[in-house]
Amino acid sequence: MGDRTGVNTYGARLRRRVRRARVALRRTGVDYFRGGTSDRLALAGLLLTVPAIVCGTVLDPVWCSPVALVLPIVAGGLLLRPASLLALYAAAAGGLIVESAILGPYGEGPARVTPGTVLVVAACGLFGLLIAQFRARVGVPWRRGGTMLFDLRERLRVQSALPRLPRGWHREMALRPAGGQSFSGDFVVAARTHGGRTLEVVLTDVSGKGMDAASRSLLLSGAFGGLLGSLPPHGFLPAANGYLLRQNWDEGFATSVHLVLDLDSGDYELFSAGHLPALQLHSGTGRWEEKDGDGPLLGVYDGAEFHPVKGTLHPGDVLMLFTDGLVEAADRDLAEGIDRLTGEADRCVPGGFEGVAWHLIEAVAKDVNDDRALLIISRPA
C-alpha cells in the first residue's frame, strides 16, 4: 500500500507530466524538421519579429536599419508556404509604412525609409516567393528536401561499398565526382554470390556527369543492385539493357563492366557493355594486359549480346576497372591515358596496392572535370 502511495505522489505525477510534455515537444520538433506539420508555428514566430524590428528601427534607426525587415522575409521564403508567405509580406509592408510615418521623410536624415529600402525588401520578397512556389511545385519542404538528398547520397555510398573478401584478396574503390559534387554519374554495385565463393562487381558510367547524371545514376544503381545475384552472370547485362530501353530517356545509354570472380581459383569472366577495357598486371612478367569484353552500349538497341573475356588472377596479380574520366581528356587520347595510368600504377608495385586508389586518381586525373571511378582487386603474393 505504501508503494502505491509513493507512486501516486504529487512529485511522481509531476515528473510523468513533464516527461510526456518533453517527448511531445521533441516529436513536434522532429516532425517539423521533416516537414510533416503545418507552418503555422513558423508563421506566428515570423509575424512577431516584424513589430519587434519596427520598434527597434523607431528607437534606434542607426543600429536597426529599416532594411532589417528582409530578415523575416528571407526566413519566410525558406520556411513558409506561398499562401502564408503573402501574410508575412503584408505585415512587412505595414511595418515599412509605420516606420516611414514615424521617422519622417527620407530626405531629413540617413536612417530613414528610402526608395532603395523599399526596392531591397520587395526584391527579397519576390525571390522568397519564387523559392516557396518552387518548393510547393516539387512537393518537398526545404527541411525534408535536404534530408532526402543526404539520405539518397548515403544509400548510394552504402550500396557502392565492396563486400569483404577472404584472406589472400584485397579490394578497394575510389570515386570522385565532377566538380567536387556529392553525386556522380559513375557507380558500383557488388555482391558475393554462390555462397560467398564468387565476387560479382558492376562498374557503370551513365551518360552525362555530376548532377546532370545523378538522378539516372541513383535509379540505375538501385535497379542494378536488385538484378545482381538474382540472375546468372551471362543474364545480367541483357536484363540491364532491357531496363534502360524501357525508360525511354533522351540520354538513356550507359557503359558498364561486369566482373565475375571465383575467389577460390582466381578465375574470372569479364562482361563489357561498351566499357573501357580492364587492366591486369601479371606478376610473372610485370606487364599490364588489356582485358576487353565484347558488347554494345546499354540502352541502345534490344537483343544485344555480350560475350565475356576470361582470365585468371594468380598470386601477385592485380586487376583494375575504371571509367573514361580517369584516362580520357581533351588534350590526350585513350591510349596515352591508359599508359599514364599503368605507369603510375607501376610505382605502387613494390609497396603493394593497398590504399592506392585515391592516389592514382589524384596522380592521373586530379583536375579533370569529369566523373572518375577506379576499382582495384589484387591477390597479394
PDB file of C-alpha atoms in Angstrom, residues 50-231:
ATOM      1  CA  VAL A  50       8.080  42.225 -37.728  1.00  0.00           C
ATOM      2  CA  PRO A  51       6.798  44.539 -34.933  1.00  0.00           C
ATOM      3  CA  ALA A  52       9.961  43.828 -32.941  1.00  0.00           C
ATOM      4  CA  ILE A  53      12.099  45.045 -35.844  1.00  0.00           C
ATOM      5  CA  VAL A  54       9.825  48.057 -36.373  1.00  0.00           C
ATOM      6  CA  CYS A  55      10.189  49.018 -32.710  1.00  0.00           C
ATOM      7  CA  GLY A  56      13.961  48.657 -32.904  1.00  0.00           C
ATOM      8  CA  THR A  57      14.092  50.815 -36.026  1.00  0.00           C
ATOM      9  CA  VAL A  58      11.958  53.548 -34.467  1.00  0.00           C
ATOM     10  CA  LEU A  59      14.038  53.600 -31.257  1.00  0.00           C
ATOM     11  CA  ASP A  60      17.473  53.434 -32.904  1.00  0.00           C
ATOM     12  CA  PRO A  61      17.343  53.525 -36.710  1.00  0.00           C
ATOM     13  CA  VAL A  62      21.145  53.747 -36.989  1.00  0.00           C
ATOM     14  CA  TRP A  63      21.735  50.317 -35.419  1.00  0.00           C
ATOM     15  CA  CYS A  64      18.479  48.734 -36.578  1.00  0.00           C
ATOM     16  CA  SER A  65      18.075  49.786 -40.192  1.00  0.00           C
ATOM     17  CA  PRO A  66      14.691  49.643 -41.929  1.00  0.00           C
ATOM     18  CA  VAL A  67      16.279  47.121 -44.306  1.00  0.00           C
ATOM     19  CA  ALA A  68      16.296  44.634 -41.393  1.00  0.00           C
ATOM     20  CA  LEU A  69      12.774  43.667 -42.429  1.00  0.00           C
ATOM     21  CA  VAL A  70      14.337  41.477 -45.102  1.00  0.00           C
ATOM     22  CA  LEU A  71      15.397  39.021 -42.370  1.00  0.00           C
ATOM     23  CA  PRO A  72      11.920  37.580 -41.661  1.00  0.00           C
ATOM     24  CA  ILE A  73      11.161  37.754 -45.392  1.00  0.00           C
ATOM     25  CA  VAL A  74      14.201  35.623 -46.282  1.00  0.00           C
ATOM     26  CA  ALA A  75      13.400  33.185 -43.470  1.00  0.00           C
ATOM     27  CA  GLY A  76       9.796  33.024 -44.640  1.00  0.00           C
ATOM     28  CA  GLY A  77      10.895  32.127 -48.153  1.00  0.00           C
ATOM     29  CA  LEU A  78      12.590  29.045 -46.719  1.00  0.00           C
ATOM     30  CA  LEU A  79      10.021  28.069 -44.094  1.00  0.00           C
ATOM     31  CA  LEU A  80       6.551  29.056 -45.289  1.00  0.00           C
ATOM     32  CA  ARG A  81       4.138  28.017 -47.980  1.00  0.00           C
ATOM     33  CA  PRO A  82       3.222  30.640 -50.626  1.00  0.00           C
ATOM     34  CA  ALA A  83      -0.154  31.444 -49.046  1.00  0.00           C
ATOM     35  CA  SER A  84       1.381  32.001 -45.606  1.00  0.00           C
ATOM     36  CA  LEU A  85       4.197  33.967 -47.171  1.00  0.00           C
ATOM     37  CA  LEU A  86       1.764  36.545 -48.517  1.00  0.00           C
ATOM     38  CA  ALA A  87       0.518  37.235 -44.970  1.00  0.00           C
ATOM     39  CA  LEU A  88       4.105  37.832 -43.857  1.00  0.00           C
ATOM     40  CA  TYR A  89       4.676  40.189 -46.790  1.00  0.00           C
ATOM     41  CA  ALA A  90       1.583  42.185 -45.827  1.00  0.00           C
ATOM     42  CA  ALA A  91       2.905  42.540 -42.275  1.00  0.00           C
ATOM     43  CA  ALA A  92       6.335  43.639 -43.575  1.00  0.00           C
ATOM     44  CA  ALA A  93       4.727  46.209 -45.889  1.00  0.00           C
ATOM     45  CA  GLY A  94       2.708  47.532 -42.947  1.00  0.00           C
ATOM     46  CA  GLY A  95       5.915  47.763 -40.919  1.00  0.00           C
ATOM     47  CA  LEU A  96       7.580  49.843 -43.652  1.00  0.00           C
ATOM     48  CA  ILE A  97       4.588  52.203 -43.722  1.00  0.00           C
ATOM     49  CA  VAL A  98       4.706  52.654 -39.929  1.00  0.00           C
ATOM     50  CA  GLU A  99       8.472  53.287 -39.985  1.00  0.00           C
ATOM     51  CA  SER A 100       8.129  55.817 -42.797  1.00  0.00           C
ATOM     52  CA  ALA A 101       5.326  57.658 -40.977  1.00  0.00           C
ATOM     53  CA  ILE A 102       7.175  57.847 -37.644  1.00  0.00           C
ATOM     54  CA  LEU A 103      10.702  58.551 -38.926  1.00  0.00           C
ATOM     55  CA  GLY A 104       9.567  61.162 -41.401  1.00  0.00           C
ATOM     56  CA  PRO A 105      10.702  61.904 -44.963  1.00  0.00           C
ATOM     57  CA  TYR A 106      13.899  60.176 -46.011  1.00  0.00           C
ATOM     58  CA  GLY A 107      15.498  63.483 -47.034  1.00  0.00           C
ATOM     59  CA  GLU A 108      15.760  64.637 -43.398  1.00  0.00           C
ATOM     60  CA  GLY A 109      18.358  62.048 -42.325  1.00  0.00           C
ATOM     61  CA  PRO A 110      20.257  58.940 -43.352  1.00  0.00           C
ATOM     62  CA  ALA A 111      18.315  56.488 -41.130  1.00  0.00           C
ATOM     63  CA  ARG A 112      15.014  56.722 -42.969  1.00  0.00           C
ATOM     64  CA  VAL A 113      12.843  54.551 -45.200  1.00  0.00           C
ATOM     65  CA  THR A 114      14.182  55.357 -48.670  1.00  0.00           C
ATOM     66  CA  PRO A 115      13.020  54.136 -52.077  1.00  0.00           C
ATOM     67  CA  GLY A 116      16.100  51.906 -52.072  1.00  0.00           C
ATOM     68  CA  THR A 117      14.912  50.310 -48.843  1.00  0.00           C
ATOM     69  CA  VAL A 118      11.548  49.521 -50.389  1.00  0.00           C
ATOM     70  CA  LEU A 119      13.213  48.079 -53.508  1.00  0.00           C
ATOM     71  CA  VAL A 120      15.525  45.813 -51.462  1.00  0.00           C
ATOM     72  CA  VAL A 121      12.664  44.487 -49.319  1.00  0.00           C
ATOM     73  CA  ALA A 122      10.466  43.970 -52.388  1.00  0.00           C
ATOM     74  CA  ALA A 123      13.252  42.159 -54.292  1.00  0.00           C
ATOM     75  CA  CYS A 124      13.886  39.813 -51.364  1.00  0.00           C
ATOM     76  CA  GLY A 125      10.171  39.176 -51.139  1.00  0.00           C
ATOM     77  CA  LEU A 126       9.998  38.310 -54.841  1.00  0.00           C
ATOM     78  CA  PHE A 127      12.878  35.841 -54.609  1.00  0.00           C
ATOM     79  CA  GLY A 128      11.388  34.304 -51.482  1.00  0.00           C
ATOM     80  CA  LEU A 129       8.036  33.836 -53.221  1.00  0.00           C
ATOM     81  CA  LEU A 130       9.704  32.163 -56.220  1.00  0.00           C
ATOM     82  CA  ILE A 131      11.558  29.769 -53.911  1.00  0.00           C
ATOM     83  CA  ALA A 132       8.366  28.967 -51.996  1.00  0.00           C
ATOM     84  CA  GLN A 133       6.448  28.309 -55.224  1.00  0.00           C
ATOM     85  CA  PHE A 134       9.213  26.018 -56.489  1.00  0.00           C
ATOM     86  CA  ARG A 135       9.142  24.039 -53.238  1.00  0.00           C
ATOM     87  CA  ALA A 136       5.352  23.804 -53.414  1.00  0.00           C
ATOM     88  CA  ARG A 137       5.559  22.556 -57.004  1.00  0.00           C
ATOM     89  CA  VAL A 138       8.109  19.906 -56.125  1.00  0.00           C
ATOM     90  CA  GLY A 139       6.066  18.914 -53.084  1.00  0.00           C
ATOM     91  CA  VAL A 140       9.067  18.553 -50.762  1.00  0.00           C
ATOM     92  CA  PRO A 141       9.556  21.093 -47.954  1.00  0.00           C
ATOM     93  CA  TRP A 142      13.057  22.515 -47.725  1.00  0.00           C
ATOM     94  CA  ARG A 143      13.520  20.929 -44.290  1.00  0.00           C
ATOM     95  CA  ARG A 144      12.817  17.496 -45.730  1.00  0.00           C
ATOM     96  CA  GLY A 145      14.400  18.128 -49.129  1.00  0.00           C
ATOM     97  CA  GLY A 146      17.930  18.434 -47.775  1.00  0.00           C
ATOM     98  CA  THR A 147      17.435  15.378 -45.591  1.00  0.00           C
ATOM     99  CA  MET A 148      16.182  13.398 -48.579  1.00  0.00           C
ATOM    100  CA  LEU A 149      19.230  14.276 -50.690  1.00  0.00           C
ATOM    101  CA  PHE A 150      21.541  13.385 -47.834  1.00  0.00           C
ATOM    102  CA  ASP A 151      19.750  10.074 -47.384  1.00  0.00           C
ATOM    103  CA  LEU A 152      19.994   9.292 -51.105  1.00  0.00           C
ATOM    104  CA  ARG A 153      23.704  10.053 -51.123  1.00  0.00           C
ATOM    105  CA  GLU A 154      24.331   7.830 -48.110  1.00  0.00           C
ATOM    106  CA  ARG A 155      22.290   4.997 -49.610  1.00  0.00           C
ATOM    107  CA  LEU A 156      24.294   5.221 -52.817  1.00  0.00           C
ATOM    108  CA  ARG A 157      27.529   5.194 -50.841  1.00  0.00           C
ATOM    109  CA  VAL A 158      26.469   2.141 -48.826  1.00  0.00           C
ATOM    110  CA  GLN A 159      25.253   0.336 -51.928  1.00  0.00           C
ATOM    111  CA  SER A 160      28.586   1.015 -53.637  1.00  0.00           C
ATOM    112  CA  ALA A 161      30.579  -0.469 -50.758  1.00  0.00           C
ATOM    113  CA  LEU A 162      32.524  -3.548 -51.751  1.00  0.00           C
ATOM    114  CA  PRO A 163      31.946  -6.702 -49.684  1.00  0.00           C
ATOM    115  CA  ARG A 164      34.690  -8.126 -47.523  1.00  0.00           C
ATOM    116  CA  LEU A 165      36.895 -10.673 -49.239  1.00  0.00           C
ATOM    117  CA  PRO A 166      38.552 -13.758 -47.761  1.00  0.00           C
ATOM    118  CA  ARG A 167      42.187 -13.846 -46.738  1.00  0.00           C
ATOM    119  CA  GLY A 168      44.529 -13.555 -49.683  1.00  0.00           C
ATOM    120  CA  TRP A 169      42.426 -10.956 -51.521  1.00  0.00           C
ATOM    121  CA  HIS A 170      42.350  -7.162 -51.424  1.00  0.00           C
ATOM    122  CA  ARG A 171      39.797  -4.782 -52.897  1.00  0.00           C
ATOM    123  CA  GLU A 172      39.311  -1.030 -52.828  1.00  0.00           C
ATOM    124  CA  MET A 173      37.448   1.609 -54.763  1.00  0.00           C
ATOM    125  CA  ALA A 174      37.745   5.369 -55.215  1.00  0.00           C
ATOM    126  CA  LEU A 175      35.031   7.548 -56.732  1.00  0.00           C
ATOM    127  CA  ARG A 176      35.460  11.243 -57.457  1.00  0.00           C
ATOM    128  CA  PRO A 177      32.509  13.150 -58.981  1.00  0.00           C
ATOM    129  CA  ALA A 178      32.995  16.012 -61.416  1.00  0.00           C
ATOM    130  CA  GLY A 179      33.438  19.440 -59.883  1.00  0.00           C
ATOM    131  CA  GLY A 180      33.742  18.131 -56.334  1.00  0.00           C
ATOM    132  CA  GLN A 181      29.995  17.445 -56.138  1.00  0.00           C
ATOM    133  CA  SER A 182      28.349  14.833 -53.955  1.00  0.00           C
ATOM    134  CA  PHE A 183      26.652  12.903 -56.751  1.00  0.00           C
ATOM    135  CA  SER A 184      28.220  11.140 -59.678  1.00  0.00           C
ATOM    136  CA  GLY A 185      27.265   9.503 -62.948  1.00  0.00           C
ATOM    137  CA  ASP A 186      29.617   6.613 -62.080  1.00  0.00           C
ATOM    138  CA  PHE A 187      28.542   3.981 -59.577  1.00  0.00           C
ATOM    139  CA  VAL A 188      29.428   0.494 -58.389  1.00  0.00           C
ATOM    140  CA  VAL A 189      27.244  -2.364 -57.169  1.00  0.00           C
ATOM    141  CA  ALA A 190      28.817  -5.519 -55.794  1.00  0.00           C
ATOM    142  CA  ALA A 191      27.834  -8.726 -54.032  1.00  0.00           C
ATOM    143  CA  ARG A 192      29.224 -12.113 -53.088  1.00  0.00           C
ATOM    144  CA  THR A 193      27.143 -14.865 -54.634  1.00  0.00           C
ATOM    145  CA  HIS A 194      27.074 -18.668 -54.787  1.00  0.00           C
ATOM    146  CA  GLY A 195      27.526 -18.998 -51.060  1.00  0.00           C
ATOM    147  CA  GLY A 196      30.230 -16.335 -50.942  1.00  0.00           C
ATOM    148  CA  ARG A 197      32.549 -18.183 -53.332  1.00  0.00           C
ATOM    149  CA  THR A 198      32.027 -15.670 -56.155  1.00  0.00           C
ATOM    150  CA  LEU A 199      32.505 -11.900 -56.228  1.00  0.00           C
ATOM    151  CA  GLU A 200      30.339 -10.014 -58.700  1.00  0.00           C
ATOM    152  CA  VAL A 201      31.093  -6.340 -59.315  1.00  0.00           C
ATOM    153  CA  VAL A 202      29.432  -3.984 -61.778  1.00  0.00           C
ATOM    154  CA  LEU A 203      31.022  -0.623 -62.621  1.00  0.00           C
ATOM    155  CA  THR A 204      28.716   1.653 -64.633  1.00  0.00           C
ATOM    156  CA  ASP A 205      29.230   5.024 -66.289  1.00  0.00           C
ATOM    157  CA  VAL A 206      25.929   6.795 -67.033  1.00  0.00           C
ATOM    158  CA  SER A 207      25.834   9.313 -69.878  1.00  0.00           C
ATOM    159  CA  GLY A 208      26.445  12.816 -68.582  1.00  0.00           C
ATOM    160  CA  LYS A 209      28.387  13.784 -65.498  1.00  0.00           C
ATOM    161  CA  GLY A 210      27.933  15.126 -61.994  1.00  0.00           C
ATOM    162  CA  MET A 211      24.490  16.384 -61.049  1.00  0.00           C
ATOM    163  CA  ASP A 212      23.262  16.066 -64.654  1.00  0.00           C
ATOM    164  CA  ALA A 213      23.550  12.276 -64.430  1.00  0.00           C
ATOM    165  CA  ALA A 214      22.858  11.938 -60.696  1.00  0.00           C
ATOM    166  CA  SER A 215      19.139  11.126 -60.898  1.00  0.00           C
ATOM    167  CA  ARG A 216      19.668   8.427 -63.531  1.00  0.00           C
ATOM    168  CA  SER A 217      22.647   7.075 -61.625  1.00  0.00           C
ATOM    169  CA  LEU A 218      20.591   6.773 -58.432  1.00  0.00           C
ATOM    170  CA  LEU A 219      17.780   4.985 -60.254  1.00  0.00           C
ATOM    171  CA  LEU A 220      20.078   2.601 -62.125  1.00  0.00           C
ATOM    172  CA  SER A 221      22.162   1.743 -59.070  1.00  0.00           C
ATOM    173  CA  GLY A 222      19.036   0.554 -57.254  1.00  0.00           C
ATOM    174  CA  ALA A 223      17.852  -1.463 -60.252  1.00  0.00           C
ATOM    175  CA  PHE A 224      21.269  -2.991 -60.935  1.00  0.00           C
ATOM    176  CA  GLY A 225      21.701  -3.830 -57.265  1.00  0.00           C
ATOM    177  CA  GLY A 226      18.441  -5.777 -57.394  1.00  0.00           C
ATOM    178  CA  LEU A 227      19.452  -7.628 -60.555  1.00  0.00           C
ATOM    179  CA  LEU A 228      22.932  -8.539 -59.350  1.00  0.00           C
ATOM    180  CA  GLY A 229      22.935 -12.007 -57.859  1.00  0.00           C
ATOM    181  CA  SER A 230      19.339 -12.643 -58.920  1.00  0.00           C
ATOM    182  CA  LEU A 231      20.357 -13.647 -62.425  1.00  0.00           C
TER     183      LEU A 231
END
